[in-house]
């Protein structure tokens, strides 16, 4: 986790460094120990009002692919600078037509020790075809918790930030 001041510095650096017009709007910058994820909104393709849902979905796919290819060199340049400056890999994503698409995100290994009841949960998910492996099953569980616990995790992050501020006000060690 990074401090709010570090996050402000990162967002400011990105605002100054991203090429003008890269995104219609910078939506989200997320940071963890390994990765900085940058997500921006891009314009939707213009279609006739009579276009089918299939046509709309295909047009969104095409717009996202076109953006990815057209901006590759710019994004790679920014990512290299950010990786040197902030010590984390940079991943990119776009939102177009209400759909979020991520590019080359980091998949970091995580070590954990599980007791038999937890392993049985993972094995059940694998046996049921929900996941291909224990690793996939664990990732599925984390995504499920993330989706259902946003409010709780938000409060926890706020508490951690409060603790950081209080510690910063104390005497230097």
XYZ file of C-alpha atoms in Angstrom:
173
model
C 0.000 0.000 0.000
C 1.248 3.491 -0.745
C 0.512 6.681 1.134
C -1.986 9.225 -0.117
C 0.907 11.643 -0.748
C 2.703 9.056 -2.903
C -0.541 8.410 -4.773
C -0.992 12.130 -5.406
C 2.590 12.329 -6.704
C 1.968 9.374 -9.023
C -1.314 10.787 -10.354
C 0.338 14.176 -10.860
C 3.270 12.645 -12.686
C 0.920 10.680 -14.942
C -1.194 13.786 -15.626
C 1.946 15.601 -16.750
C 3.542 12.697 -18.588
C 0.650 11.030 -20.449
C 0.490 12.264 -24.026
C -2.243 14.854 -24.577
C -5.397 13.190 -25.838
C -4.276 9.651 -25.016
C -7.510 9.157 -23.084
C -10.728 11.140 -23.196
C -10.501 10.897 -19.394
C -8.103 9.289 -16.921
C -10.468 7.133 -14.852
C -8.430 5.128 -12.428
C -4.888 4.703 -11.136
C -4.444 1.738 -8.802
C -1.230 0.701 -7.071
C -0.080 -2.320 -5.116
C 3.382 -3.678 -4.281
C 4.020 -5.004 -7.789
C 1.935 -2.960 -10.212
C 0.556 0.403 -11.224
C -2.647 0.057 -13.240
C -3.734 2.997 -15.395
C -7.246 2.991 -16.875
C -8.667 5.654 -19.159
C -11.866 6.201 -21.086
C -11.764 6.178 -24.880
C -14.538 7.357 -27.197
C -17.125 4.865 -28.352
C -17.378 4.161 -32.070
C -20.201 5.967 -33.839
C -22.876 3.588 -35.119
C -26.295 3.921 -36.669
C -29.170 3.884 -34.198
C -30.379 0.658 -35.843
C -27.123 -1.220 -35.167
C -27.651 -4.602 -33.531
C -26.149 -5.568 -30.170
C -23.752 -7.917 -31.962
C -22.607 -5.059 -34.187
C -22.156 -2.765 -31.162
C -20.091 -5.374 -29.296
C -17.908 -5.966 -32.368
C -17.436 -2.207 -32.818
C -16.316 -1.877 -29.180
C -13.878 -4.771 -29.648
C -12.509 -3.075 -32.749
C -12.141 0.322 -31.052
C -10.305 -1.179 -28.087
C -7.946 -3.146 -30.378
C -7.327 -0.074 -32.529
C -6.515 2.054 -29.477
C -4.155 -0.580 -28.103
C -2.165 -0.828 -31.331
C -2.164 2.917 -32.100
C -0.932 3.927 -28.630
C 1.480 1.052 -27.965
C 4.697 3.064 -28.395
C 3.454 5.952 -26.246
C 2.236 3.632 -23.493
C 5.476 1.612 -23.485
C 7.523 4.817 -23.172
C 5.469 6.078 -20.242
C 5.544 2.640 -18.601
C 9.353 2.395 -18.809
C 9.782 5.806 -17.201
C 7.220 5.046 -14.494
C 8.780 1.656 -13.760
C 12.183 3.312 -13.191
C 10.693 6.147 -11.154
C 8.193 4.205 -9.011
C 9.722 0.702 -8.960
C 6.602 -1.114 -10.178
C 5.404 -2.575 -13.453
C 2.740 -0.566 -15.298
C -0.389 -2.137 -16.737
C -2.961 -0.409 -18.908
C -6.676 -0.638 -19.424
C -9.433 1.231 -21.196
C -13.118 1.747 -20.689
C -15.209 2.049 -23.814
C -18.970 1.831 -23.982
C -19.202 0.888 -20.315
C -16.886 -2.097 -20.754
C -13.442 -2.264 -19.137
C -10.627 -4.075 -20.963
C -7.215 -4.625 -19.363
C -3.899 -5.117 -21.180
C -0.924 -7.142 -19.967
C -1.634 -7.035 -16.265
C 0.817 -8.501 -13.771
C 0.008 -11.927 -12.384
C 2.059 -12.107 -9.182
C 2.624 -15.374 -7.331
C 1.462 -15.366 -3.722
C 2.668 -17.791 -1.106
C 0.170 -19.038 1.433
C -0.241 -21.869 3.888
C -3.649 -23.475 3.970
C -4.969 -26.060 6.367
C -6.984 -29.003 5.158
C -10.455 -27.345 5.369
C -9.248 -24.469 3.146
C -7.578 -26.873 0.711
C -10.817 -28.854 0.536
C -12.683 -25.709 -0.508
C -10.207 -25.184 -3.337
C -10.336 -28.850 -4.348
C -14.152 -28.711 -4.457
C -13.995 -25.724 -6.821
C -11.555 -27.618 -9.037
C -13.672 -30.800 -8.993
C -16.780 -28.780 -9.876
C -15.042 -27.252 -12.883
C -15.172 -23.713 -11.459
C -11.369 -23.574 -11.590
C -8.621 -25.509 -13.374
C -6.258 -25.654 -10.389
C -5.945 -24.720 -6.749
C -4.253 -21.517 -7.848
C -7.197 -20.610 -10.108
C -9.625 -21.549 -7.325
C -7.848 -19.277 -4.870
C -7.920 -16.404 -7.378
C -11.657 -17.057 -7.899
C -12.218 -16.847 -4.124
C -10.305 -13.581 -3.893
C -12.356 -12.073 -6.757
C -15.555 -13.198 -5.030
C -14.514 -11.550 -1.763
C -13.432 -8.411 -3.661
C -16.805 -8.123 -5.382
C -18.799 -8.643 -2.196
C -16.636 -6.784 0.293
C -15.828 -3.463 -1.430
C -17.327 -1.392 1.384
C -15.514 -3.320 4.105
C -12.183 -3.218 2.265
C -12.658 0.511 1.620
C -13.134 1.129 5.333
C -10.066 -0.977 6.091
C -7.946 1.020 3.612
C -9.198 4.285 5.150
C -8.232 2.991 8.600
C -4.748 2.094 7.373
C -4.342 5.585 5.919
C -5.455 7.093 9.246
C -2.889 4.980 11.123
C -0.181 6.129 8.687
C -1.083 9.801 9.296
C -1.049 9.354 13.087
C 2.340 7.604 12.964
C 3.732 10.411 10.786
C 2.769 12.936 13.482
C 4.762 11.059 16.135
C 8.427 11.539 16.993
C 11.055 10.499 14.447
C 12.701 7.188 15.202
